[in-house]
Each structure stands twice: as C-alpha cells, then as structure tokens.
Tab-separated table of N, CA, C and O in Angstrom:
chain	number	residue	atom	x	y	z
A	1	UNK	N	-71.533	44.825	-2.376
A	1	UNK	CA	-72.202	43.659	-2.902
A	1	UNK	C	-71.983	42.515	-1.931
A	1	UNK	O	-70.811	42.235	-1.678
A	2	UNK	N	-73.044	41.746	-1.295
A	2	UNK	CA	-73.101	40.377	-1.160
A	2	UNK	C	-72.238	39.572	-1.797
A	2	UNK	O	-71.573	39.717	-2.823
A	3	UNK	N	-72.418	38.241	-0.619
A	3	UNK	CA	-71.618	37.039	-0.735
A	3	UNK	C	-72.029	36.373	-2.022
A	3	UNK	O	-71.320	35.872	-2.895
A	4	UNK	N	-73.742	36.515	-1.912
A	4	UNK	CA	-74.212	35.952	-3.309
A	4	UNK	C	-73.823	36.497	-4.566
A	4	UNK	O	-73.497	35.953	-5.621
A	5	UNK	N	-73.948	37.935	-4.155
A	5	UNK	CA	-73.701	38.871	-5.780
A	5	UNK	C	-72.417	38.224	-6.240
A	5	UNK	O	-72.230	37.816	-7.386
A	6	UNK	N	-71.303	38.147	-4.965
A	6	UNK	CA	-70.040	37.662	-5.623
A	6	UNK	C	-69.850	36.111	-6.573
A	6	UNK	O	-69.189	35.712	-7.532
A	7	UNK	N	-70.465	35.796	-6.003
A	7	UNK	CA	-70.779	34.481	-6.490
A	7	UNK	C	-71.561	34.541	-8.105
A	7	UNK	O	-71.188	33.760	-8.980
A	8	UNK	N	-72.242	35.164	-8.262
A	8	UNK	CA	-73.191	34.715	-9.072
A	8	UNK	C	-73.053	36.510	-9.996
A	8	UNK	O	-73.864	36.713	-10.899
A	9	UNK	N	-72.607	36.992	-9.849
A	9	UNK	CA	-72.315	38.205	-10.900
A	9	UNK	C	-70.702	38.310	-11.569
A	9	UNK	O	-69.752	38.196	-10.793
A	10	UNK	N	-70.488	38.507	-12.878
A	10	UNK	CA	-69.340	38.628	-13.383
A	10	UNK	C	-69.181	40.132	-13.782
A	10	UNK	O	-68.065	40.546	-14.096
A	11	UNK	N	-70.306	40.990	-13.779
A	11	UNK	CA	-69.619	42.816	-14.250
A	11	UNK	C	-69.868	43.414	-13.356
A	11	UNK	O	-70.591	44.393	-13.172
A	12	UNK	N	-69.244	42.815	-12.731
A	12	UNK	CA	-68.996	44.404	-11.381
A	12	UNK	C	-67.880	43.977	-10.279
A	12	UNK	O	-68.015	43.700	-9.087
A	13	UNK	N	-66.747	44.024	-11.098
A	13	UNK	CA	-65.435	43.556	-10.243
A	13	UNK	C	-65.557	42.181	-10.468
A	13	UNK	O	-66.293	41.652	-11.301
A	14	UNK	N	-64.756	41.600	-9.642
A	14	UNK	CA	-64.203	39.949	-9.419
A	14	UNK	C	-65.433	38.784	-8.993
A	14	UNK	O	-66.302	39.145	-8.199
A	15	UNK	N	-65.454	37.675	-9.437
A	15	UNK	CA	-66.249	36.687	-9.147
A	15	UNK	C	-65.870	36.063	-7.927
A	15	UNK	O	-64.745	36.381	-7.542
A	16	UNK	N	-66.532	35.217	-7.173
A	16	UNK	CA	-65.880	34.986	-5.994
A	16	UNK	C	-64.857	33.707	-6.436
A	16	UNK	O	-63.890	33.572	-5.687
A	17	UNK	N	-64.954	32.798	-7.514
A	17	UNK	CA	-63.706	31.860	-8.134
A	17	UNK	C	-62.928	32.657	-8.468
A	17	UNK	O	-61.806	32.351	-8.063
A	18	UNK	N	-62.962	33.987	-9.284
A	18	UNK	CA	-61.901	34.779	-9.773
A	18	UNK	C	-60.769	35.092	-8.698
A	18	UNK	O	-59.538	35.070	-8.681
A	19	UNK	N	-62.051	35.469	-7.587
A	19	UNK	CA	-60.736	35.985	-6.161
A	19	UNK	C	-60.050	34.457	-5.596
A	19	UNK	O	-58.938	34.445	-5.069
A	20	UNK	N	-60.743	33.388	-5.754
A	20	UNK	CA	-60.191	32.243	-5.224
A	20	UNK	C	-58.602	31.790	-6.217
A	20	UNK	O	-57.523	31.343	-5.826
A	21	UNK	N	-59.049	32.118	-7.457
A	21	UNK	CA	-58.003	31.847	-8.869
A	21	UNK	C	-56.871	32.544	-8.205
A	21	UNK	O	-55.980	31.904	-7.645
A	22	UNK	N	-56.888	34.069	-8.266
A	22	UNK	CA	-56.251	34.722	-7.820
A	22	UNK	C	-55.326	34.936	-6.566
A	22	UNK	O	-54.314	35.622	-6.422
A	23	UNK	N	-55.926	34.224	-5.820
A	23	UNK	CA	-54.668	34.325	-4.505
A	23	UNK	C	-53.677	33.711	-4.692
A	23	UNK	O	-53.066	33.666	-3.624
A	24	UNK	N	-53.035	33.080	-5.635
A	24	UNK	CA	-51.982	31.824	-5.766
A	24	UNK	C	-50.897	33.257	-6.906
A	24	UNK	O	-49.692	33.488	-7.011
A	25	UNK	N	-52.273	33.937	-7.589
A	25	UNK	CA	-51.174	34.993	-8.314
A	25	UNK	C	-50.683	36.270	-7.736
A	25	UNK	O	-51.177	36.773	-6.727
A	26	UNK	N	-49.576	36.839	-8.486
A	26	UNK	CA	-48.614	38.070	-8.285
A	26	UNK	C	-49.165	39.248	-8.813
A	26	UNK	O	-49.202	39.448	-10.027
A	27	UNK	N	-49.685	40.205	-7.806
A	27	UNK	CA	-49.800	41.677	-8.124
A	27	UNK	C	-49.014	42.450	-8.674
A	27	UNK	O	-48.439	43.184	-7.869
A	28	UNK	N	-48.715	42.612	-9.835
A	28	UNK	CA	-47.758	43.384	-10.593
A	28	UNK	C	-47.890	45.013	-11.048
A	28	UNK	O	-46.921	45.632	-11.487
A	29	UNK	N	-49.124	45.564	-10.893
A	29	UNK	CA	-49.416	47.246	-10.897
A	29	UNK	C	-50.897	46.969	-11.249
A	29	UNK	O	-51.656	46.016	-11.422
A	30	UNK	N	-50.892	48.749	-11.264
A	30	UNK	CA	-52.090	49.179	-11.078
A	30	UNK	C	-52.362	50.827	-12.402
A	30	UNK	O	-51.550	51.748	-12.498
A	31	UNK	N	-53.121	50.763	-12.865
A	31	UNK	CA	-53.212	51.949	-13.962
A	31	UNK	C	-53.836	52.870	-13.239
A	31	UNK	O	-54.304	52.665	-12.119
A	32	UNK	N	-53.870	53.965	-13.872
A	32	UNK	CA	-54.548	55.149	-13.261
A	32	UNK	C	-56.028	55.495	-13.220
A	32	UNK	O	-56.525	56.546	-12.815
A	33	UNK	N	-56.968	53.864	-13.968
A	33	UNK	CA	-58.436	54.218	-13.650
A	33	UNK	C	-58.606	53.174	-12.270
A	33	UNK	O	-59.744	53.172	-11.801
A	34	UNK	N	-57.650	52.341	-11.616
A	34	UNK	CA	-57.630	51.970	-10.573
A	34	UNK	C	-57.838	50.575	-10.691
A	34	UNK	O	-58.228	49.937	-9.714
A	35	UNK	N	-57.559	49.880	-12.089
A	35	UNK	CA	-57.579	48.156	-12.225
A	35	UNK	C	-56.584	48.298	-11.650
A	35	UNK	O	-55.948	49.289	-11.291
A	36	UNK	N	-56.365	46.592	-11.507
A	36	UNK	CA	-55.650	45.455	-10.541
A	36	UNK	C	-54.788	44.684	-11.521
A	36	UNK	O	-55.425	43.678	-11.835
A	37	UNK	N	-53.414	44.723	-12.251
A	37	UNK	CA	-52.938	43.478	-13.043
A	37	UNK	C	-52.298	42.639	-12.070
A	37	UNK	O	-51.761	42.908	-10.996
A	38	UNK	N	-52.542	41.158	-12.923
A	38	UNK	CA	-51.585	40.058	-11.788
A	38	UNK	C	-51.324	39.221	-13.077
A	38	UNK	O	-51.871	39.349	-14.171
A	39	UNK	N	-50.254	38.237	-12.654
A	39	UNK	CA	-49.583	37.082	-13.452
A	39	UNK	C	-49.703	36.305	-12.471
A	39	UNK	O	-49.651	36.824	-11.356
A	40	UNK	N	-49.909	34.757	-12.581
A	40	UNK	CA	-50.671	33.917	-12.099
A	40	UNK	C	-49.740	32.876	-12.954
A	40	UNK	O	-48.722	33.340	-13.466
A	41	UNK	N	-50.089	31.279	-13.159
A	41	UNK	CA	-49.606	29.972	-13.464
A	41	UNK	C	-49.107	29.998	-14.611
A	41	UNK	O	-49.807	30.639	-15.394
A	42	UNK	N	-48.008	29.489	-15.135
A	42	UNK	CA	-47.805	29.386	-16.528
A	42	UNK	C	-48.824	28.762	-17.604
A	42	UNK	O	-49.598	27.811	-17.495
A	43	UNK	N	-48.595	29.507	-18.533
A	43	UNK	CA	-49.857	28.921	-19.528
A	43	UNK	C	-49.081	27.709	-20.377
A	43	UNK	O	-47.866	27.602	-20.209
A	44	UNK	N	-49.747	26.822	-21.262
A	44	UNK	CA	-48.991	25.573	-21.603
A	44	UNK	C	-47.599	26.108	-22.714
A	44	UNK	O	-46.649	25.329	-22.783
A	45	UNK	N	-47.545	27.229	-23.422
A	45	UNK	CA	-46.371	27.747	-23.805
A	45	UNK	C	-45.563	28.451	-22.992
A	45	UNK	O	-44.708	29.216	-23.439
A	46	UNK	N	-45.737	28.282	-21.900
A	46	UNK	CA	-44.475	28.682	-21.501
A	46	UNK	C	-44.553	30.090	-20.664
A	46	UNK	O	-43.843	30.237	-19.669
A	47	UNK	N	-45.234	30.874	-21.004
A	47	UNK	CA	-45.559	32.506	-20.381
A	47	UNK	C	-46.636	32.547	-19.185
A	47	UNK	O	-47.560	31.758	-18.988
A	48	UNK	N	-46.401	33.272	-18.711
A	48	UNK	CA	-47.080	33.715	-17.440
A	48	UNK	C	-48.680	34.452	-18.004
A	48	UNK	O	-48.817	35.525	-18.591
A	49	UNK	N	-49.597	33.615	-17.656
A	49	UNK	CA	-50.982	34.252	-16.854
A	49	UNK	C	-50.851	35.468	-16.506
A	49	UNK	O	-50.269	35.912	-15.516
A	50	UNK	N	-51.904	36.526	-18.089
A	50	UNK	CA	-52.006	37.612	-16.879
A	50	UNK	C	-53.328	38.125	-16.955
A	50	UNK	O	-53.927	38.052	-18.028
A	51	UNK	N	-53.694	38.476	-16.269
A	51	UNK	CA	-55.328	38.930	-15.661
A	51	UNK	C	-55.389	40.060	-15.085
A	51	UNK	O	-54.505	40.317	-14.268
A	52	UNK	N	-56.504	41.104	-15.363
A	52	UNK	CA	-56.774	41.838	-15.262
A	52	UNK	C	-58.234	42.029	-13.891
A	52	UNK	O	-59.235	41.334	-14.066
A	53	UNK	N	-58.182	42.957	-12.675
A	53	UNK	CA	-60.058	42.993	-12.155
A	53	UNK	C	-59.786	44.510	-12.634
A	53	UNK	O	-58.836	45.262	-12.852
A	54	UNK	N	-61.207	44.505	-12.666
A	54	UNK	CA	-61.774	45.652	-12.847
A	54	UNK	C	-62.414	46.367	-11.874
A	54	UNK	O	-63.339	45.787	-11.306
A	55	UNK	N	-62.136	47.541	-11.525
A	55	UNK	CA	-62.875	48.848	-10.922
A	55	UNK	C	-63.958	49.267	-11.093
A	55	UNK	O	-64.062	50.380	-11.607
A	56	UNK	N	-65.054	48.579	-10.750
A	56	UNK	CA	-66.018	48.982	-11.646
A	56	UNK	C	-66.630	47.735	-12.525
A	56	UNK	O	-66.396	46.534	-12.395
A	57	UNK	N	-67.637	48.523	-13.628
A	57	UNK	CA	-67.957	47.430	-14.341
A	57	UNK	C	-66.893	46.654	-15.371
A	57	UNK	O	-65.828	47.060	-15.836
A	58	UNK	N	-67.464	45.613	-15.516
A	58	UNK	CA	-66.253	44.663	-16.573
A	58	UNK	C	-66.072	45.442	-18.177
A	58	UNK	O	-67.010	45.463	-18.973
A	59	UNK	N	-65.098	45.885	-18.394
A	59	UNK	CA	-65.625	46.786	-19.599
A	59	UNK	C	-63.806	46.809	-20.108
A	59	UNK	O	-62.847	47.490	-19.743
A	60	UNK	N	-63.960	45.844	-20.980
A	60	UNK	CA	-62.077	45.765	-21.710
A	60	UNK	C	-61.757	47.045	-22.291
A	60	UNK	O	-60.610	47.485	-22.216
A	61	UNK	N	-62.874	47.804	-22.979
A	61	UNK	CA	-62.364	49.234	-23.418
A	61	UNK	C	-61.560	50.323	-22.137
A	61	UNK	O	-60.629	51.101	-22.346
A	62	UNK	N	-62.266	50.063	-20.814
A	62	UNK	CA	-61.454	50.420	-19.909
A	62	UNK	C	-59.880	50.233	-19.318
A	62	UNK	O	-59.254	50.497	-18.291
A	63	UNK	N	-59.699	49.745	-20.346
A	63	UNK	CA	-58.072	48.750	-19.894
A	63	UNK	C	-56.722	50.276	-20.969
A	63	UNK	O	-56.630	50.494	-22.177
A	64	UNK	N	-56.336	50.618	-20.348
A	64	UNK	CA	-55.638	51.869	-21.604
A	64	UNK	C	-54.486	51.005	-22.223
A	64	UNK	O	-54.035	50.139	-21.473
A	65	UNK	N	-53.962	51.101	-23.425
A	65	UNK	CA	-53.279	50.364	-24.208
A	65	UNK	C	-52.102	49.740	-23.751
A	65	UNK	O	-51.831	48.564	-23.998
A	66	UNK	N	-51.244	50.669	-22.946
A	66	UNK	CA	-50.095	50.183	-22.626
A	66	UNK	C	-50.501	49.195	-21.741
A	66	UNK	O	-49.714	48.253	-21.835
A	67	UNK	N	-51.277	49.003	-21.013
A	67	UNK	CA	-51.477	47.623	-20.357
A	67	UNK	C	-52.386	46.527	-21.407
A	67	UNK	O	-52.328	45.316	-21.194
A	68	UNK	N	-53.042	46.970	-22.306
A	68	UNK	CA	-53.796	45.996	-23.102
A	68	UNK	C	-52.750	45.118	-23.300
A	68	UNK	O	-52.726	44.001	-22.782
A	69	UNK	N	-51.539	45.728	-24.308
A	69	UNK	CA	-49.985	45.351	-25.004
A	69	UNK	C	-49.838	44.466	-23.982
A	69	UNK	O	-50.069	43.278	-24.205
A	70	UNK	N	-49.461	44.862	-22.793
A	70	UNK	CA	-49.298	43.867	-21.672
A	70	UNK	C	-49.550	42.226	-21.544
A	70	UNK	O	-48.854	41.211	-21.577
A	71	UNK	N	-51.347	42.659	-21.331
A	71	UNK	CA	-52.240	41.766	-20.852
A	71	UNK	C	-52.383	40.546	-22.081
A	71	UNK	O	-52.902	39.439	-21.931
A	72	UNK	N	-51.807	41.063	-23.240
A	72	UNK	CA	-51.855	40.072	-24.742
A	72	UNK	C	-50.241	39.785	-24.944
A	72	UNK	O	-49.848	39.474	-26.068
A	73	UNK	N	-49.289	39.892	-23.821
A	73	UNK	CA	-48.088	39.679	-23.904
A	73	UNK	C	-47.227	40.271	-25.755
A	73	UNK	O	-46.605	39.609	-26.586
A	74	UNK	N	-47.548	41.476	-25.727
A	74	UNK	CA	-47.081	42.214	-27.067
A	74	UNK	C	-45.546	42.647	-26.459
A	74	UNK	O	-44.528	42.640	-27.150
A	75	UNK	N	-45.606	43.071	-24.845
A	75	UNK	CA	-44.623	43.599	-24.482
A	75	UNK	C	-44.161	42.778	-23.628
A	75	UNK	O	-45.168	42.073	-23.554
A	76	UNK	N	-43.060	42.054	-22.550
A	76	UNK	CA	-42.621	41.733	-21.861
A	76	UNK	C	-42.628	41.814	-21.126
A	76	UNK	O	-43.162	41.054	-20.317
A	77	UNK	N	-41.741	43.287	-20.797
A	77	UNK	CA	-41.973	44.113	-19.465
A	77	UNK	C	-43.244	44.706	-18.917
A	77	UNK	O	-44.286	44.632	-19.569
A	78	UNK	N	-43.178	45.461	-17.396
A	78	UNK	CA	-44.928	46.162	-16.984
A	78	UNK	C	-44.514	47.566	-17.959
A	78	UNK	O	-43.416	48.077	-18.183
A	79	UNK	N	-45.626	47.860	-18.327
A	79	UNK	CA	-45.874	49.205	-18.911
A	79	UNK	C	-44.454	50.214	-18.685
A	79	UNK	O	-43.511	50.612	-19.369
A	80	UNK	N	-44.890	50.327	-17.453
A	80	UNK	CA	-43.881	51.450	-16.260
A	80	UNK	C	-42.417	51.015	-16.909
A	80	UNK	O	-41.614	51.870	-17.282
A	81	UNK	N	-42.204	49.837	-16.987
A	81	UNK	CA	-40.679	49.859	-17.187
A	81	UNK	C	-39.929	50.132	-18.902
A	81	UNK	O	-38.836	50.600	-19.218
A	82	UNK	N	-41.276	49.513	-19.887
A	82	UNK	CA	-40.789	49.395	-21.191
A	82	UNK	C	-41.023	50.454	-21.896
A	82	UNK	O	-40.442	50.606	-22.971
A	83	UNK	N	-41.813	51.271	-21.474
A	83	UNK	CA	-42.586	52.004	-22.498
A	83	UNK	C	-41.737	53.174	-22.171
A	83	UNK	O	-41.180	53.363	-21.089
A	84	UNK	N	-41.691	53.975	-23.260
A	84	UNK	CA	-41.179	55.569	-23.307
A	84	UNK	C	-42.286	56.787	-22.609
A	84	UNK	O	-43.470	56.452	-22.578
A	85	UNK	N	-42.025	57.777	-22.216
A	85	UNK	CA	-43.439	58.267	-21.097
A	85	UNK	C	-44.020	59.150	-21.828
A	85	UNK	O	-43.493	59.809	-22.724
A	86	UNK	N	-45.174	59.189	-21.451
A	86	UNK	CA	-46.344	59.812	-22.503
A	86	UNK	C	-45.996	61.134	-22.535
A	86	UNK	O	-45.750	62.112	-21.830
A	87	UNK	N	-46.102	60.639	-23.939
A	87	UNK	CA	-46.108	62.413	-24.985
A	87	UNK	C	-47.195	63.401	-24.795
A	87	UNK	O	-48.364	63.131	-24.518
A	88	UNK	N	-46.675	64.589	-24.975
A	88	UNK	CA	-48.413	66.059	-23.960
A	88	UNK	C	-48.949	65.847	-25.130
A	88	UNK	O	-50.119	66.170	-24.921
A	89	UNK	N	-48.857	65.407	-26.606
A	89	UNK	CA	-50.425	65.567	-27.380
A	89	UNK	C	-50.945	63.842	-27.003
A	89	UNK	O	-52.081	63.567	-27.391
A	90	UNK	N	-50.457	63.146	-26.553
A	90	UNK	CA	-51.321	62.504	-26.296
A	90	UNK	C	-52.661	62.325	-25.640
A	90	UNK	O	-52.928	63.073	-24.699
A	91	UNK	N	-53.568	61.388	-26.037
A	91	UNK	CA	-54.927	61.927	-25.261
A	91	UNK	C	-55.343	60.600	-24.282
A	91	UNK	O	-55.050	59.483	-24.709
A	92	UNK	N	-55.976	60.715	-23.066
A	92	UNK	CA	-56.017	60.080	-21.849
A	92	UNK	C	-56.770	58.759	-22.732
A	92	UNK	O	-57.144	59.148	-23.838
A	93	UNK	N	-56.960	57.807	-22.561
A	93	UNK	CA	-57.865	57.042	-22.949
A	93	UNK	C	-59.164	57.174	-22.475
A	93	UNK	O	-59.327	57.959	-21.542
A	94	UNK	N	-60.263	56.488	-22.981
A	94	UNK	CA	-61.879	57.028	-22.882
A	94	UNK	C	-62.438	55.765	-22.584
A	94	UNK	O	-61.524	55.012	-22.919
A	95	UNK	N	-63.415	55.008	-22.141
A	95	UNK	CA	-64.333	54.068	-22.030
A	95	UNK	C	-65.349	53.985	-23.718
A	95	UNK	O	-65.622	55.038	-24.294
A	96	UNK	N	-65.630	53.113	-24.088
A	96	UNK	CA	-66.351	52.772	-24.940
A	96	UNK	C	-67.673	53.209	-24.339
A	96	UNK	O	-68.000	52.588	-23.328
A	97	UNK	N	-68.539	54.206	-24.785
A	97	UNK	CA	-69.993	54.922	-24.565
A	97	UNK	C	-70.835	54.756	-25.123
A	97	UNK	O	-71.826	55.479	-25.028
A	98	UNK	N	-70.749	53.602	-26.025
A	98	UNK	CA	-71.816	52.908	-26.873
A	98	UNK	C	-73.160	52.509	-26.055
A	98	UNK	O	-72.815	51.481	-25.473
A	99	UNK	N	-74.076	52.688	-25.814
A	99	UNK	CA	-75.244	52.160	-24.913
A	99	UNK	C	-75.805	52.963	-24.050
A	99	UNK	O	-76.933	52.862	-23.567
A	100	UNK	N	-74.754	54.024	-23.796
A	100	UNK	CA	-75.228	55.556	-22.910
A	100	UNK	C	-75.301	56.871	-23.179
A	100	UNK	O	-74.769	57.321	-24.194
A	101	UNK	N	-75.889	57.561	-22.407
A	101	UNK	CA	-76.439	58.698	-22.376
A	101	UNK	C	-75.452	59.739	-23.280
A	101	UNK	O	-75.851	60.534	-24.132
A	102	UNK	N	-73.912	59.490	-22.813
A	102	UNK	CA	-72.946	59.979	-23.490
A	102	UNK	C	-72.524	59.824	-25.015
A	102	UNK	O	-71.869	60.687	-25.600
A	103	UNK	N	-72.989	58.567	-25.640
A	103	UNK	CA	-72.640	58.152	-26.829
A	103	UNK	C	-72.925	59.201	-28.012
A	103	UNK	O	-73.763	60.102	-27.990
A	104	UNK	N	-72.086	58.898	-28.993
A	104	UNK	CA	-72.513	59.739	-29.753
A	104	UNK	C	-73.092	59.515	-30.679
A	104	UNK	O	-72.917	58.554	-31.428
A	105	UNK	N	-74.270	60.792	-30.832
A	105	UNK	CA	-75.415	60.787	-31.742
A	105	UNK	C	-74.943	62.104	-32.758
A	105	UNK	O	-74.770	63.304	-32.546
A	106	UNK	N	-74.799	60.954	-34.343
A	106	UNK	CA	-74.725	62.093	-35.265
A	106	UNK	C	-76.382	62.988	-35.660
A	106	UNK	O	-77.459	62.526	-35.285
A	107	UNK	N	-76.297	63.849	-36.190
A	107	UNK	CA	-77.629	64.698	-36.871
A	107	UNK	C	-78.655	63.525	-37.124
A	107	UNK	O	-78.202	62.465	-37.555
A	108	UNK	N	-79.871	63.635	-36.907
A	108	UNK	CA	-80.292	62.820	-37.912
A	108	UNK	C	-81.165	61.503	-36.702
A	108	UNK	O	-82.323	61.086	-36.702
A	109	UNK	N	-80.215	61.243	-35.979
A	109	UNK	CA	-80.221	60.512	-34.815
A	109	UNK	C	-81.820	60.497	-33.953
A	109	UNK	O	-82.220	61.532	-33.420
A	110	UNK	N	-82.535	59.371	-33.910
A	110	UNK	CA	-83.869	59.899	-33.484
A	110	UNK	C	-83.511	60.146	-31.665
A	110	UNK	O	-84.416	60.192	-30.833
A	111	UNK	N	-82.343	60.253	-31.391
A	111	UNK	CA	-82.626	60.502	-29.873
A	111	UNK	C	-82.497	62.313	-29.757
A	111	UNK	O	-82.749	62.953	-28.737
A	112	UNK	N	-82.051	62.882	-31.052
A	112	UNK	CA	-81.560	64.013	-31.223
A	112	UNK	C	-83.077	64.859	-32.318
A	112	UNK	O	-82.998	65.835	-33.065
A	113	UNK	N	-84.045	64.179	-32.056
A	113	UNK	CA	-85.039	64.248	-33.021
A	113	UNK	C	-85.463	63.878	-33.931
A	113	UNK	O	-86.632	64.048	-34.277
A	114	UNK	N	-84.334	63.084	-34.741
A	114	UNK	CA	-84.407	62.903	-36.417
A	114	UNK	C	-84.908	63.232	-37.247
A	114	UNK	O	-85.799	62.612	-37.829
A	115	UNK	N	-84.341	64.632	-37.620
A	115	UNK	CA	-84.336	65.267	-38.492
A	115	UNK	C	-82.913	65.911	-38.659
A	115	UNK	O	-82.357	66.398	-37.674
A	116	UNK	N	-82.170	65.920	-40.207
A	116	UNK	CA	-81.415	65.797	-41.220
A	116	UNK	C	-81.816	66.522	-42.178
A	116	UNK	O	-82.897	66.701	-42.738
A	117	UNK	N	-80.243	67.118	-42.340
A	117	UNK	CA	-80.127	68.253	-43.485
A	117	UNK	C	-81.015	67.370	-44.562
A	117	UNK	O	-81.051	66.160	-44.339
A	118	UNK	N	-81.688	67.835	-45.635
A	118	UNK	CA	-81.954	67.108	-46.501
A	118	UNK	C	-80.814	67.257	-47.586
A	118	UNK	O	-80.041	68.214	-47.637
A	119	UNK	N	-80.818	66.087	-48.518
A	119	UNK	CA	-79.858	65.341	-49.236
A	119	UNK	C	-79.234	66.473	-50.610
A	119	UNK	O	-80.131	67.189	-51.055
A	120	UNK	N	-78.453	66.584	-50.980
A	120	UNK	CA	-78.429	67.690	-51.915
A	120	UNK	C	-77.500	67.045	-53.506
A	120	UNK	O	-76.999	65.926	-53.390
A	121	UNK	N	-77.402	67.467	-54.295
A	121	UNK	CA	-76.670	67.081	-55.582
A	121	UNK	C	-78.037	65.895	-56.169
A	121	UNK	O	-79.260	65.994	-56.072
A	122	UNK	N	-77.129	64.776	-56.799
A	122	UNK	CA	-78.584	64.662	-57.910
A	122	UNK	C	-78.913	63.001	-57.560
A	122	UNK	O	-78.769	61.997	-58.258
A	123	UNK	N	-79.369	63.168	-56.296
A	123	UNK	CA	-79.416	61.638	-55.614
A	123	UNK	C	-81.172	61.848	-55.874
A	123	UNK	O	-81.914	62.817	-55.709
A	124	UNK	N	-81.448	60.185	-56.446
A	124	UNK	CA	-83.044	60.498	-56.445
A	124	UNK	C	-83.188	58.710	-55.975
A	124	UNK	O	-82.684	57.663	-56.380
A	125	UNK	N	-84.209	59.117	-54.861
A	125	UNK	CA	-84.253	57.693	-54.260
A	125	UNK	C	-85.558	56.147	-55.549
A	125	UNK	O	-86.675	56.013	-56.048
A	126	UNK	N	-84.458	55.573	-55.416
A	126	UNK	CA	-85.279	54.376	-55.883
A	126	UNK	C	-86.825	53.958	-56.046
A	126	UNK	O	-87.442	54.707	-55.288
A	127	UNK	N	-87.743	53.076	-56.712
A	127	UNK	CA	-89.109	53.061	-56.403
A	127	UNK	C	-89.310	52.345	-57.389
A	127	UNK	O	-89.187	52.713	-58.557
A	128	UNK	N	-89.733	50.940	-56.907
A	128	UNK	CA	-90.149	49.869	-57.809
A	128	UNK	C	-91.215	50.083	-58.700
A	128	UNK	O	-91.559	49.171	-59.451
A	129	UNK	N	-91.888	51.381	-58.715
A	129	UNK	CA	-92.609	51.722	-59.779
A	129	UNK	C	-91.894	52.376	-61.016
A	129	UNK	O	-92.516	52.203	-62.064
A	130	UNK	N	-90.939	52.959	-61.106
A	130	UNK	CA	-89.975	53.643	-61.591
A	130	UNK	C	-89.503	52.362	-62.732
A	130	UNK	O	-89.216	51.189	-62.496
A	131	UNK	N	-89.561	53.186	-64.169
A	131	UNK	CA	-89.556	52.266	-65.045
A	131	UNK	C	-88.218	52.313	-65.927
A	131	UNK	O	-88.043	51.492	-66.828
C-alpha cells in the first residue's frame, strides 16, 4: 500500500498517525496470528497505553483472548508470563466469519437455497382473517 493508502485507510494495518503515535511506544510481543502489542504513555489513571496493529485487516475478533485480557488491562502481566499454558482440549481461536463465504448458514438459509424441513407438532401460523 501507498503513502496515501497509509494515510487515508484505517483496515488494513496501521494508519500513518498510528505509526507516528507509535514510535514513542514499547514493543512488548507478538501472538501467533502475527499482531504487534505495544504500551505507549500513561493513561490519566495511572496505567500504561496498550495498543494493538493488526496483520491484516482491522478485525478485534482476531486478537485471541489471552491478549484481549491484556489489551483491557484484566491481567497485568504479557500473556507469556501470567497465564498457565494451554490445555490440548483447548481450541485455537477463529476470526469472526460473519459477512463471508465461510459464515455459517443454518438449513433454511437462502444462500443454501431456502428450503426447510417443514414445521411439525401443532404450530398453525396466524391470519388476520382467522376469527
């Protein structure tokens, strides 16, 4: 992307003020879909600024929890140091797929045809003629 894109686009990585904000702050890790965390100026209570870029498009569902906890100061420490290490039934975190090709479509769904079991037991639909 262009000098302009940087300038003038906010979902697709860093703004070019964001990268300007940012040089004054501390790189503190990195997660395994390849964001960037930093802590930056104290905020007026007292705690450290922390900010997140993104890899990609701007998309907070992309952020996996133990850094969310983080980034909303739930935890103190970075992830890496506080947290206990992931359990094998745990499951990787996912992106929010609402809007794409991937999302999910129950039965019924007109991208899936729409058509649905029909309705069964003793449901009888409404009708303002119906006395």
């Amino acid at each position: 992307m262009g000098i302009l894109g940087k300038i003038f686009t906010w979902w697709d990585g860093a703004t070019i003020g964001t990268s300007i904000a940012l040089r004054s702050a501390k790189r503190v890790g990195e997660d395994g879909l390849g964001n960037i965390y930093y802590t930056g100026k104290a905020l007026p209570d007292g705690r450290l600024r922390r900010s997140v870029i993104y890899v990609g498009a701007n998309d907070a569902s992309r952020v996996p929890p133990e850094w969310h906890a983080w980034l909303h100061h739930s935890i103190d420490d970075l992830p890496d140091d506080s947290l206990p290490p992931v359990r094998r039934w745990e499951k990787e975190g996912k992106a929010n797929l609402t809007g794409t090709a991937d999302a999910y479509r129950p039965a019924g769904a007109l991208e899936k045809g729409g058509k649905r079991a029909a309705a069964t037991g003793d449901y009888e639909a409404w009708s303002p003629d119906a006395a």
